Short mmCIF file of C-alpha atoms in Angstrom, two decimals:
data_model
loop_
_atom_site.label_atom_id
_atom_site.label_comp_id
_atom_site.label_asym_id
_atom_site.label_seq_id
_atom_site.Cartn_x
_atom_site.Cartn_y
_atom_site.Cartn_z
CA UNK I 191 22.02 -17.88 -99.44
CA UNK I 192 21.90 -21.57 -98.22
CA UNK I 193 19.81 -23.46 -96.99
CA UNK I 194 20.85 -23.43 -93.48
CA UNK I 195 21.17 -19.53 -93.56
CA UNK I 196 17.56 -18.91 -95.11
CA UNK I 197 16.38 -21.44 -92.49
CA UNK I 198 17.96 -19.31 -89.37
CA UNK I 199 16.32 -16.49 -91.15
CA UNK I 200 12.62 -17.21 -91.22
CA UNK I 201 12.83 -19.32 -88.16
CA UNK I 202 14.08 -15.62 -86.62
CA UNK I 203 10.41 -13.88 -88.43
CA UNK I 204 8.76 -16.93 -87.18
CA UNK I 205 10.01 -16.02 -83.75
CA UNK I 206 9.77 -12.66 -83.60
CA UNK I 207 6.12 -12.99 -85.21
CA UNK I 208 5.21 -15.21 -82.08
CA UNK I 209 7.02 -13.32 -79.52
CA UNK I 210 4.84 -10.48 -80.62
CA UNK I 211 1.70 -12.43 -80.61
CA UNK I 212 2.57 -13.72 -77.15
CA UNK I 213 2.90 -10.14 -75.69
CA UNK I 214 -0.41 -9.25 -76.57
CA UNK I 215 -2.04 -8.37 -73.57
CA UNK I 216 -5.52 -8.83 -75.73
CA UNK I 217 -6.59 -12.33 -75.97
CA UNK I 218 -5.92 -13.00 -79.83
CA UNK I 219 -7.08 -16.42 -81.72
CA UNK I 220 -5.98 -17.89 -85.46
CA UNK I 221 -9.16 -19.25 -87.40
CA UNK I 222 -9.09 -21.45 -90.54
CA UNK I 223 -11.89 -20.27 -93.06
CA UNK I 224 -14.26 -22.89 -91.73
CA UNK I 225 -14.20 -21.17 -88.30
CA UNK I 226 -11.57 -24.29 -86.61
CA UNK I 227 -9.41 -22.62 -83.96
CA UNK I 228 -5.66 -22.70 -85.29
CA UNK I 229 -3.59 -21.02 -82.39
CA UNK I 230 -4.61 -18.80 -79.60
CA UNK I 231 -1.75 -16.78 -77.64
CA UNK I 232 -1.30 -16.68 -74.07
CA UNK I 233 -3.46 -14.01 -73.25
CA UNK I 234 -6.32 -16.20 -74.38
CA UNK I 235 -5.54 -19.10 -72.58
CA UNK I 236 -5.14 -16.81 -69.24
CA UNK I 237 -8.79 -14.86 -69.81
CA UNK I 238 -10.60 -17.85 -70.41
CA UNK I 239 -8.80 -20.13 -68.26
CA UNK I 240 -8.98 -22.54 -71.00
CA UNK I 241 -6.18 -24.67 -72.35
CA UNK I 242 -4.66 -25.50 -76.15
CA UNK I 243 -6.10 -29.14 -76.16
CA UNK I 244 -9.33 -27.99 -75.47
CA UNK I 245 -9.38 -25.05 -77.43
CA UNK I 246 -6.65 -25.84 -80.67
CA UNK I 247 -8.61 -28.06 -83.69
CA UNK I 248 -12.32 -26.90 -81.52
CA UNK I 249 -14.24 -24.60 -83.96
CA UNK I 250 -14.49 -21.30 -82.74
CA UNK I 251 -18.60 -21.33 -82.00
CA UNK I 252 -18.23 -24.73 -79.79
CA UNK I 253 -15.26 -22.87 -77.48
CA UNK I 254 -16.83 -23.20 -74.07
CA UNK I 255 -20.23 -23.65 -73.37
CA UNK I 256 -20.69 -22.28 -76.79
CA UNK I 257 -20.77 -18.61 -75.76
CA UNK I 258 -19.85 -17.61 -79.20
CA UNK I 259 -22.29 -19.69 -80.41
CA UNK I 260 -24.65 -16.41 -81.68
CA UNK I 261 -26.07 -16.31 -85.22
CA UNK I 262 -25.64 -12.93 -86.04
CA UNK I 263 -21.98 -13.30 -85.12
CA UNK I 264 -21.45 -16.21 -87.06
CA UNK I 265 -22.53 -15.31 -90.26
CA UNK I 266 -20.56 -12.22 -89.54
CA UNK I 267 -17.19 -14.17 -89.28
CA UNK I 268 -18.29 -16.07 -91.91
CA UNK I 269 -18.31 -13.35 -94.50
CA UNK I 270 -14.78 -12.26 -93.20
CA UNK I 271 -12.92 -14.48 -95.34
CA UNK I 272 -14.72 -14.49 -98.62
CA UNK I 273 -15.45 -10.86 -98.59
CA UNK I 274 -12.43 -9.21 -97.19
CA UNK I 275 -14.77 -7.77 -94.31
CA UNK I 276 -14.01 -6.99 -90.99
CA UNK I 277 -15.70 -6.83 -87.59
CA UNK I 278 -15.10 -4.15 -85.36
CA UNK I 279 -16.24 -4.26 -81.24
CA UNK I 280 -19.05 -6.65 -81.82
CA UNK I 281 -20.11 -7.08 -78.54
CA UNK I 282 -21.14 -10.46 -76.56
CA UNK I 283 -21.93 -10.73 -72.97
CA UNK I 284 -22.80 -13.98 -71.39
CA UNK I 285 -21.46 -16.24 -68.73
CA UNK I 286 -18.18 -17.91 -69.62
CA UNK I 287 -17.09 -21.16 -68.35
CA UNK I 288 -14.53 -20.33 -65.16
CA UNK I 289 -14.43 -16.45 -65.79
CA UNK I 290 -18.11 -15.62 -64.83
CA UNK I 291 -20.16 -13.27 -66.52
CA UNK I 292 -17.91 -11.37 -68.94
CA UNK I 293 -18.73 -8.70 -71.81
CA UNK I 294 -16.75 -9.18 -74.72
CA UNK I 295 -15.86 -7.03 -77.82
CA UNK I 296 -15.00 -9.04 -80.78
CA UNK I 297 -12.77 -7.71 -83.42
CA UNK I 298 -12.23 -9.60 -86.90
CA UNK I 299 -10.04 -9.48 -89.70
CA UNK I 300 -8.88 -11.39 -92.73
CA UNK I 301 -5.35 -11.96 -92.42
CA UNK I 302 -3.78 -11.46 -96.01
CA UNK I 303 -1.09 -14.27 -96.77
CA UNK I 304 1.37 -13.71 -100.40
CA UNK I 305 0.17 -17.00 -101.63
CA UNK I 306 -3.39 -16.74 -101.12
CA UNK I 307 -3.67 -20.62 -100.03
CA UNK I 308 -3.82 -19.62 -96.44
CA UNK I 309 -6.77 -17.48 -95.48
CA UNK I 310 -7.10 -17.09 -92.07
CA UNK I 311 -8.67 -14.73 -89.25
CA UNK I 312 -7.21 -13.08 -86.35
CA UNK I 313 -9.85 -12.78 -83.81
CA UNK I 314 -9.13 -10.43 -81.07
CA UNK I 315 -11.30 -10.24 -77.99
CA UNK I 316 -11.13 -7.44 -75.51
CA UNK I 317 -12.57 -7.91 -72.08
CA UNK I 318 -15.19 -4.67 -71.47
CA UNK I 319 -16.62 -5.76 -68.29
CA UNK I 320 -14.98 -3.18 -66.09
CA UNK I 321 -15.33 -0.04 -68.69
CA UNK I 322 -19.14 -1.84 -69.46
CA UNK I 323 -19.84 -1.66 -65.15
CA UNK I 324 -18.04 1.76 -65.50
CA UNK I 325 -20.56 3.86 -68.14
CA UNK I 326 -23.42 1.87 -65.95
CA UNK I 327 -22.28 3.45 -62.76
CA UNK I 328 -21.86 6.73 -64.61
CA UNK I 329 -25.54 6.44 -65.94
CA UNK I 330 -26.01 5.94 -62.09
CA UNK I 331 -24.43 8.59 -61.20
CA UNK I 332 -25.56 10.98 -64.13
CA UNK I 333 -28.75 10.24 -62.96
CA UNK I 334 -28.87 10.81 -59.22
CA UNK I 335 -27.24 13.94 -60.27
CA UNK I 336 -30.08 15.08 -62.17
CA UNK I 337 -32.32 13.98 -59.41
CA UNK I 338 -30.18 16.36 -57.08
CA UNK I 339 -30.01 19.37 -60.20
CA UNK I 340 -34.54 18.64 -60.27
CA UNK I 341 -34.75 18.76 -56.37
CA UNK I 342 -32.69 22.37 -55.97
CA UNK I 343 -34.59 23.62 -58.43
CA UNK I 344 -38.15 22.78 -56.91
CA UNK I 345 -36.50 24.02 -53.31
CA UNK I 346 -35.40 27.64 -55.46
CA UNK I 347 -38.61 27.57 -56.69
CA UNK I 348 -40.44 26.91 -53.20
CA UNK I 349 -38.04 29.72 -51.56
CA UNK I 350 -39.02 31.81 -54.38
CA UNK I 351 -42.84 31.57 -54.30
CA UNK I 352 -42.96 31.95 -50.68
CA UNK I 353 -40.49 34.75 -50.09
CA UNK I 354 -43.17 37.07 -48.89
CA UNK I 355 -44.33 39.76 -50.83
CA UNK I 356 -46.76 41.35 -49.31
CA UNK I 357 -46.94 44.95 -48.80
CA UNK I 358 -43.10 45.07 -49.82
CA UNK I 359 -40.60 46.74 -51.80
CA UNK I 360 -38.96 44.38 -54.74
CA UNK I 361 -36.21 45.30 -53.25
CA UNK I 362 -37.01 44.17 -49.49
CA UNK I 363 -38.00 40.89 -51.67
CA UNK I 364 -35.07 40.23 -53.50
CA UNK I 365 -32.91 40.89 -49.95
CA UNK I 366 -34.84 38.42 -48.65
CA UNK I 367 -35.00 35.84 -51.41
CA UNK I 368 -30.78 36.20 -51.76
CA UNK I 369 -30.54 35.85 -47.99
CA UNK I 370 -32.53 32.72 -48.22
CA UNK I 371 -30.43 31.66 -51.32
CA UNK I 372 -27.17 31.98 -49.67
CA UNK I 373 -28.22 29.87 -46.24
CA UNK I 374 -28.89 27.09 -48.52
CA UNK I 375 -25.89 27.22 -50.63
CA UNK I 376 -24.12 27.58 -47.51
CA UNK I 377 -25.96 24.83 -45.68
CA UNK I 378 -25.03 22.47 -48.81
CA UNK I 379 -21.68 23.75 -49.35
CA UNK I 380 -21.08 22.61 -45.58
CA UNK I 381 -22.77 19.37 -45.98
CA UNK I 382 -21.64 18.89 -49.87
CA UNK I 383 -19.37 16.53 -50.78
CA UNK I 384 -19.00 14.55 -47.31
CA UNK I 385 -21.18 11.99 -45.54
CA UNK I 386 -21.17 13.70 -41.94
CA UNK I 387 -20.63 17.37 -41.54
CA UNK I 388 -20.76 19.18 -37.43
CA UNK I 389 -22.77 21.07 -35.69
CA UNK I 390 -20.46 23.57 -34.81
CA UNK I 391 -19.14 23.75 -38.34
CA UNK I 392 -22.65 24.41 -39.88
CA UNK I 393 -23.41 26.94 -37.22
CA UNK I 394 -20.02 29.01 -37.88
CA UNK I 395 -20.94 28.67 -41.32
CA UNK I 396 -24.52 29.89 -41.42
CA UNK I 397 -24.16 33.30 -38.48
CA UNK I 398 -20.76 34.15 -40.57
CA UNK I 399 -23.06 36.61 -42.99
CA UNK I 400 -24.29 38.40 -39.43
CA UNK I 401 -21.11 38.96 -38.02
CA UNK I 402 -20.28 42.65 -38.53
CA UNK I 403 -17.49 44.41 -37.17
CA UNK I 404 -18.78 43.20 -33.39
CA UNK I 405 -19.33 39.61 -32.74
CA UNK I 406 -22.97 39.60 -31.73
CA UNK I 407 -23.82 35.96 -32.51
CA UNK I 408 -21.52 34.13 -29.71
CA UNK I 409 -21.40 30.15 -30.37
CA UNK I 410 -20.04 28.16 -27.22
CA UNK I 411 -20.37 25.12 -29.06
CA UNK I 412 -21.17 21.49 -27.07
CA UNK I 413 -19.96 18.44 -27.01
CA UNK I 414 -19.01 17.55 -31.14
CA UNK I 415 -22.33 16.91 -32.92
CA UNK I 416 -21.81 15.17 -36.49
CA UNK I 417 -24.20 15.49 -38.66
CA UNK I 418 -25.71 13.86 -42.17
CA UNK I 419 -26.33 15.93 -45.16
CA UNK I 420 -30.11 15.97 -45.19
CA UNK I 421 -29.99 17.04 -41.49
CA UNK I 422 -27.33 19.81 -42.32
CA UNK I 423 -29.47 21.30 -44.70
CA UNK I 424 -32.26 21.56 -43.20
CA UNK I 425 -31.17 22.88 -39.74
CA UNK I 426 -29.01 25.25 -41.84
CA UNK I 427 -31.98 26.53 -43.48
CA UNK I 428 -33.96 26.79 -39.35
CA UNK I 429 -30.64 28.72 -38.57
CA UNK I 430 -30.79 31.21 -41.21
CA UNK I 431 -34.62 31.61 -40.24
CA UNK I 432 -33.83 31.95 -36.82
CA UNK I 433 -31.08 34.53 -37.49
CA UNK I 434 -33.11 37.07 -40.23
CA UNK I 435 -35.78 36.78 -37.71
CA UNK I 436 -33.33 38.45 -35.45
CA UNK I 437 -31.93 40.98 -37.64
CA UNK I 438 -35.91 42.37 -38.86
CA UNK I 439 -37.46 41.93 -35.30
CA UNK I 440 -35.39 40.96 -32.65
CA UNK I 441 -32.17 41.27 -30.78
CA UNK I 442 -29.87 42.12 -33.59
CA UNK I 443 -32.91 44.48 -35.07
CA UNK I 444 -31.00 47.61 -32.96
CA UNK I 445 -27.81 48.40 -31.23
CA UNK I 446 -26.56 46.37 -28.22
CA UNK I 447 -28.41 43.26 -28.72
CA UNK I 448 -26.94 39.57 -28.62
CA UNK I 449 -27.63 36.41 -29.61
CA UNK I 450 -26.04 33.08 -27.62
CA UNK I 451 -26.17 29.38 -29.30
CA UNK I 452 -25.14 26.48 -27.63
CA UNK I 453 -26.23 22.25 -27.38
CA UNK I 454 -26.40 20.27 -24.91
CA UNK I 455 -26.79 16.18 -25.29
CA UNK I 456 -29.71 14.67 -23.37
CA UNK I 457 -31.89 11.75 -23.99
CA UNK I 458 -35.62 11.47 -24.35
CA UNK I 459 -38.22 9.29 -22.47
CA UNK I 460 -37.07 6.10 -24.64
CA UNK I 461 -33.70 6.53 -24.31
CA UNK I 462 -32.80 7.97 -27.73
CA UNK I 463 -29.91 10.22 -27.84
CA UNK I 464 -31.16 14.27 -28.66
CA UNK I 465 -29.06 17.48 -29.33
CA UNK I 466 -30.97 20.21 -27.57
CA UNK I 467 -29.76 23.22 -29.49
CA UNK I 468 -30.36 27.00 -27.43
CA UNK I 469 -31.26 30.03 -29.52
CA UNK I 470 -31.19 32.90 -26.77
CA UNK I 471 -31.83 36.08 -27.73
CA UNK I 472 -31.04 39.56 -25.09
CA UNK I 473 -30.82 43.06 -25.04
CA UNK I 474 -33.47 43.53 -27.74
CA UNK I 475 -37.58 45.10 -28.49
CA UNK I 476 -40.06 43.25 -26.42
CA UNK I 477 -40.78 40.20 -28.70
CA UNK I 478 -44.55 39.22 -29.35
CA UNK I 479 -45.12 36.07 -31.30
CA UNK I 480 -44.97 35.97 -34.89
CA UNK I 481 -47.39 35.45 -37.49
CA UNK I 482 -47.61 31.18 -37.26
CA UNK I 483 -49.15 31.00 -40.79
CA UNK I 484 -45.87 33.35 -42.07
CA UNK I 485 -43.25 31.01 -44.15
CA UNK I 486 -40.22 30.95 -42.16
CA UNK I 487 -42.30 29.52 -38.63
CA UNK I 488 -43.65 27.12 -40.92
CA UNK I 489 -40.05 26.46 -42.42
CA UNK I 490 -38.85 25.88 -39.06
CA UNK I 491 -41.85 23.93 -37.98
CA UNK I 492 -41.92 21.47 -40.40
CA UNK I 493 -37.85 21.15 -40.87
CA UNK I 494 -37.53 20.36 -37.47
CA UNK I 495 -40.59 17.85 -37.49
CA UNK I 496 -40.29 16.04 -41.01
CA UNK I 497 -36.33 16.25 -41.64
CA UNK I 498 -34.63 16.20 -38.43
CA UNK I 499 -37.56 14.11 -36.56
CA UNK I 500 -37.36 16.33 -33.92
CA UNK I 501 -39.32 19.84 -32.36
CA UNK I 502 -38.93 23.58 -32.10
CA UNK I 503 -39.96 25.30 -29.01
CA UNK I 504 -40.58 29.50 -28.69
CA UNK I 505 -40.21 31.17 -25.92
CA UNK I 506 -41.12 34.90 -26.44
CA UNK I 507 -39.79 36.42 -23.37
CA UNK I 508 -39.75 40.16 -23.02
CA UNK I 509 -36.20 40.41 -22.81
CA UNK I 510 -35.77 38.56 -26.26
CA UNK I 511 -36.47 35.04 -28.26
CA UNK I 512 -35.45 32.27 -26.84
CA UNK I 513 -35.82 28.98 -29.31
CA UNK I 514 -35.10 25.58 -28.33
CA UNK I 515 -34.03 22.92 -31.12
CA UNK I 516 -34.75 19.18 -30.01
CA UNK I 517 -33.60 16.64 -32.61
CA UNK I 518 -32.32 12.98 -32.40
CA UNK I 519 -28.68 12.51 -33.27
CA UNK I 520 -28.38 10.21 -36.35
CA UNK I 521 -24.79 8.78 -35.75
CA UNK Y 568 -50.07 38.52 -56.16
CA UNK Y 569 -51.52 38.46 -52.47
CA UNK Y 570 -52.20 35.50 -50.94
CA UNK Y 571 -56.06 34.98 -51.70
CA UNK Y 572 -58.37 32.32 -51.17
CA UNK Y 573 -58.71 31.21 -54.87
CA UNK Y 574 -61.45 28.82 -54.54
CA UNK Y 575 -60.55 25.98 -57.08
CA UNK Y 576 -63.95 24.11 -58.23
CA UNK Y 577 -63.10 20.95 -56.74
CA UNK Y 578 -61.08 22.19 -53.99
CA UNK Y 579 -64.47 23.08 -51.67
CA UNK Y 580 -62.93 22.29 -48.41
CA UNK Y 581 -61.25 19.03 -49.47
CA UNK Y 582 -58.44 17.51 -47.29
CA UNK Y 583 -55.52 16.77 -49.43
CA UNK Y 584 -52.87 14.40 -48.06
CA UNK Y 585 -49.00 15.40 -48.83
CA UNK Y 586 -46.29 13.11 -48.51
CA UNK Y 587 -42.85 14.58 -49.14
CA UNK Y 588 -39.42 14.14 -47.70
CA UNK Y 589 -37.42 17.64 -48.83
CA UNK Y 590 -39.60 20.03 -46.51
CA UNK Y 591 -39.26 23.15 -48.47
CA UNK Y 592 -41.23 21.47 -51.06
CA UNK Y 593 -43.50 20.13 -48.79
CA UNK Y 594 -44.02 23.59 -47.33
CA UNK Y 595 -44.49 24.92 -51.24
CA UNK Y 596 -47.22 22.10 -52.00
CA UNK Y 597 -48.80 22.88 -48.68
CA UNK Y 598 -48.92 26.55 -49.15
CA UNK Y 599 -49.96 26.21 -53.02
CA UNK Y 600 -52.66 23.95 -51.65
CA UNK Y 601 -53.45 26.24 -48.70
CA UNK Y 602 -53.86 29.45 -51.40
CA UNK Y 603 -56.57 27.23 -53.28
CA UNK Y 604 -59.22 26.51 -50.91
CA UNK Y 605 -57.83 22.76 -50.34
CA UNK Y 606 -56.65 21.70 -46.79
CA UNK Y 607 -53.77 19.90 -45.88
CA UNK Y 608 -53.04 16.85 -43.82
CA UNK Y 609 -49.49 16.43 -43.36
CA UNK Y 610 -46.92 17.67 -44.72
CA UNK Y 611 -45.62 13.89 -44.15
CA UNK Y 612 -41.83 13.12 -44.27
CA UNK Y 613 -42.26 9.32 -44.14
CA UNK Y 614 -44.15 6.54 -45.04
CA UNK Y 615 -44.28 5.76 -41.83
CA UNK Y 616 -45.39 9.41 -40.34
CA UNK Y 617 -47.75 8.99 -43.86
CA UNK Y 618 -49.22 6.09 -42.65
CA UNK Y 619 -49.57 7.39 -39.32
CA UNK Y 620 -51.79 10.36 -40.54
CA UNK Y 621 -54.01 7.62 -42.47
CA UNK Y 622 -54.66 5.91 -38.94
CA UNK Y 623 -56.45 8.91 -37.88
CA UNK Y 624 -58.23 10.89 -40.59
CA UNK Y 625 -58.95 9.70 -44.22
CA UNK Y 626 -58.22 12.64 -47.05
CA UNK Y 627 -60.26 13.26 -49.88
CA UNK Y 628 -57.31 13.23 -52.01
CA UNK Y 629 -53.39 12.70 -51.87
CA UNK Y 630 -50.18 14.14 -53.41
CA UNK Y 631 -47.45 11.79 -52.64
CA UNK Y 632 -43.65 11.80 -53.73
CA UNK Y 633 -42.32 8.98 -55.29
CA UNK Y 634 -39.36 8.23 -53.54
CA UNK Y 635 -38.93 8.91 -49.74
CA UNK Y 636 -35.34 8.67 -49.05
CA UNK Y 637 -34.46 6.28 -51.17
CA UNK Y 638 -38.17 4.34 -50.56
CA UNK Y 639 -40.94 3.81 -52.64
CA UNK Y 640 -43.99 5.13 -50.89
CA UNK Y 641 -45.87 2.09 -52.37
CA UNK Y 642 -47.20 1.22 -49.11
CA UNK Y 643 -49.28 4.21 -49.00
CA UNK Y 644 -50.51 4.10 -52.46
CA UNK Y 645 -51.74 0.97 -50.76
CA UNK Y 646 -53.37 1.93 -48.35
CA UNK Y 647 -55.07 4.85 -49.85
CA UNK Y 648 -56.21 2.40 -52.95
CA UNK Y 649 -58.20 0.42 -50.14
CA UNK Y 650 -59.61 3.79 -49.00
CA UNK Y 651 -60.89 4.26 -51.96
CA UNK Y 652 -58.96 7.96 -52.29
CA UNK Y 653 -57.60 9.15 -55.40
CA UNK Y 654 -54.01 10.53 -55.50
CA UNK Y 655 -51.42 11.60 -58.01
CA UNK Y 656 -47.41 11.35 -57.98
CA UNK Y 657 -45.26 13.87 -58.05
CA UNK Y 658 -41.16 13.03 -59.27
CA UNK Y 659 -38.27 14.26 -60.14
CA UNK Y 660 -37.54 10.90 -61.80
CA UNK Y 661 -38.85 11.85 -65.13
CA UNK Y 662 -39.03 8.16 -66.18
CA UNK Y 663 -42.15 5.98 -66.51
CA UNK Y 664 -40.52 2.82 -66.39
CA UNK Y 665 -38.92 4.04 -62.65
CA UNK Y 666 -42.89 3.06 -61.57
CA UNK Y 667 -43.51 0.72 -64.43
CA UNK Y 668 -43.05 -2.38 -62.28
CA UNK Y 669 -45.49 -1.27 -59.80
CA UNK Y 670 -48.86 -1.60 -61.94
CA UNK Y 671 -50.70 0.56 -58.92
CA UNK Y 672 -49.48 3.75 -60.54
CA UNK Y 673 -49.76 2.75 -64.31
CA UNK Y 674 -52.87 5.25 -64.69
CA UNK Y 675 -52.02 7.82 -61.59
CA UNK Y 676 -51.78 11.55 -62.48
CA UNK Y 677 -48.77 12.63 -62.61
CA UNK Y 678 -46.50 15.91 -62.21
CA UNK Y 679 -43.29 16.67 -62.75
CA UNK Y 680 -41.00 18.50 -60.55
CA UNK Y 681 -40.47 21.63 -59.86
CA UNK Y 682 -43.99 21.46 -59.81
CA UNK Y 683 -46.26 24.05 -61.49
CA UNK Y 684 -48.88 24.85 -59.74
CA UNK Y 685 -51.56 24.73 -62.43
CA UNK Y 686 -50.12 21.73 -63.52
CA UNK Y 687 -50.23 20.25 -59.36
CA UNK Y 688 -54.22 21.97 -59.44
CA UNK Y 689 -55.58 20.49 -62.92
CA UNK Y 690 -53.90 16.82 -61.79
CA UNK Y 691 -55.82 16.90 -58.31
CA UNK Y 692 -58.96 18.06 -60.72
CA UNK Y 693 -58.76 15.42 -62.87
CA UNK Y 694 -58.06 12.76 -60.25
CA UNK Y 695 -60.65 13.84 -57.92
CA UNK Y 696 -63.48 14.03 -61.05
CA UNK Y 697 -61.63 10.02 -62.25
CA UNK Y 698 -62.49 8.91 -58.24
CA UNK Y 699 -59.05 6.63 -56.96
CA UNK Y 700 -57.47 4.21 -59.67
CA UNK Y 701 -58.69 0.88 -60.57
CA UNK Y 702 -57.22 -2.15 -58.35
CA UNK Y 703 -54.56 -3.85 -59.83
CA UNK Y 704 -55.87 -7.38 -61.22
CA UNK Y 705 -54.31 -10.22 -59.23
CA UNK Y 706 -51.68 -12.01 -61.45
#
């Protein structure tokens, strides 16, 4: 081999170990053992928006605004080189000069050379901001979850411990409790998922489990109503009150009763937009006022008051039930 | 178990303020409340419906939720401090530290939800008998 061929042949390595160091997409930098930057590839350059004079000959800790400047991590990269050790993923976060506020893992590792003169480290620096913001909106997320996992439970409990029981069969109970059950799983299922949800689709949803072989709910749904998930639910839940009502007492209680919803818009005295919802009952017993201390008036009551901000109003004509549902439209 | 009239000791006719946005729980603290001699004002959905029901009648004792809609109901822990009437938190939010900042619950009662109702009974007990929390120090 001569000279000229050996030189083609490790000016080709040298290449090809550059061209490799250049692809990179992970910002990579050369240290000497005393910590003094020796190359850094393009990937560094572009993260940091930093350039070779100012970086090339700097020691590693003064890079910056010295955001490597940390202790811990020093005496870490320190021991590299004398003790063969490595860093793995040590992680920085602090504002960088340009870039903003970036976390930063920090990988280390002596780079082994045949003749043992040249002991260097190759520093490689992955950006984790994004995956970092990531498991923190996860956390987030994880724990509004919870939140929503804690507040079902208290509302299964509630529907549980109210579910009358007096002077009742377990059975009648457990009808009663499922019944309630499946309104609210319906009344989220509707609402789950989405920001807005409609009137007419929560309505279709929640009289589907009365509709036997004869339609005897009829909807003639008004104008489009959207509505927001807390209001979904809880009208859902009036709904399903409304409608077992119905089926134990009123119109639907015997053969040849009926049931109409519709909704009108209107406005109140201030101006604010309303949905006034219809509930008419026909064809049914004579209808006497229920129990107002019983759970599902109260259900109604105070759904319609707290949730939806608005009122429920009875009529208990002979001919059948006739409720009116006045709440604000949130759109 | 019938719905009875289970007189708790410190219940005696004592009007209990409850501040809760999900209205089946309301309805549940109400009625629990309602079974043990205690009477309700409220259910209220809102700080501002809370604050409302303040304006008019002063309760010898308060239940309030943490987080109304995505609102701390700080301003009526407030308000009831300068009453003078005890009340306890109830939250999902297991978490001290979610109330840590705000050094007007530090020593409030606390329950957990789903609330048990011994556990909702024996915190009204022991914050009625401790009379309402100390006044945070000015800083």
């Amino acid at each position: 081999m001569d000279l000229d061929e050996l030189y083609r042949l490790l000016r080709s390595s040298h290449v090809r170990a550059m061209g490799i160091v250049d692809t990179l997409r992970d910002p990579l930098v050369v240290l000497g053992p005393d910590l003094t930057v020796i190359s850094a590839n393009p990937a560094f350059y572009r993260a940091f928006e930093a350039s070779a004079d100012e970086t090339v000959g700097q020691s590693f800790t003064t890079l910056g605004n010295g955001q490597w400047d940390i202790d811990e991590l020093n005496q870490l990269l320190r021991e590299v080189v004398p003790k063969s050790a490595s860093i793995y993923d040590y992680e920085v976060t602090a504002d960088f000069p340009h870039v903003g506020r970036k976390t930063m893992l920090i990988t280390a590792q002596r780079v082994e050379h045949p003749d043992r003169q040249h002991r260097i480290l190759l520093v490689s620096i992955v950006d984790a901001t994004a995956r970092r913001r990531k498991e923190a909106e996860k956390d987030i997320l994880i724990g509004e979850f919870d939140h929503r996992l804690k507040n079902l439970m208290s509302v299964t409990r509630a529907l549980a411990r109210q579910t009358t029981v007096k002077g009742r069969s377990a059975a009648d109970y457990r009808d009663d409790l499922i019944a309630r059950l499946d309104a609210l799983g319906r009344s989220l299922q509707v609402s789950a998922n989405r920001d807005t949800t409609s009137l007419s689709e929560l309505t279709a949803q929640l009289i589907e489990p009365y509709q036997g072989g004869s339609s005897r709910i009829e909807v003639t749904p008004g104008p489009p109503v959207p509505l927001i998930s807390a209001q979904a639910m809880s009208l859902g839940m009036v709904l399903h009150e409304l409608a077992t009502n119905a089926l134990k007492y009123g119109a639907l209680s015997g053969a040849g009763g009926q049931v109409r919803i519709g909704w009108a818009p209107e406005e109140d005295p201030d101006g604010v937009a309303m949905v006034r919802l219809h509930w008419d009952e026909s064809g049914g017993p004579k209808t006497a006022p229920p129990d107002s201390h019983g759970f599902g008036t109260r259900l109604i009551t105070v759904s319609m008051e707290h949730e939806l901000g608005g009122r429920a109003e009875f009529d208990f004509r002979p001919e059948g039930l006739r409720a009116e549902l006045v709440f604000p439209r949130r759109d | 178990m019938t719905r009875m009239q289970d007189d708790d000791p410190h219940a005696a006719l004592r009007l209990v303020l409850v501040v809760e946005d999900e209205p089946l729980i309301a309805l549940d603290i109400q009625m629990m409340l309602e079974d043990h001699g205690y009477g309700v004002q409220g259910p209220a959905g809102s700080i501002e419906a809370a604050l409302a029901l303040l304006d008019r009648a002063r309760p010898d004792l308060a239940v309030l939720d943490l987080n109304l809609h995505g609102k701390l109901v700080l301003p009526v822990a407030e308000r009831l401090l300068a009453l003078g009437v005890p009340f306890i938190l109830a939250s999902a939010y297991a978490s001290a530290e979610f109330t840590g900042r705000n050094r007007i619950f530090t020593d409030v009662q606390r329950v957990d939800k789903p609330i048990l109702e011994r556990c909702l009974l024996e915190a009204l007990g022991r914050a009625s008998a401790c009379g309402p929390p100390a006044a945070p120090r000015p800083s």
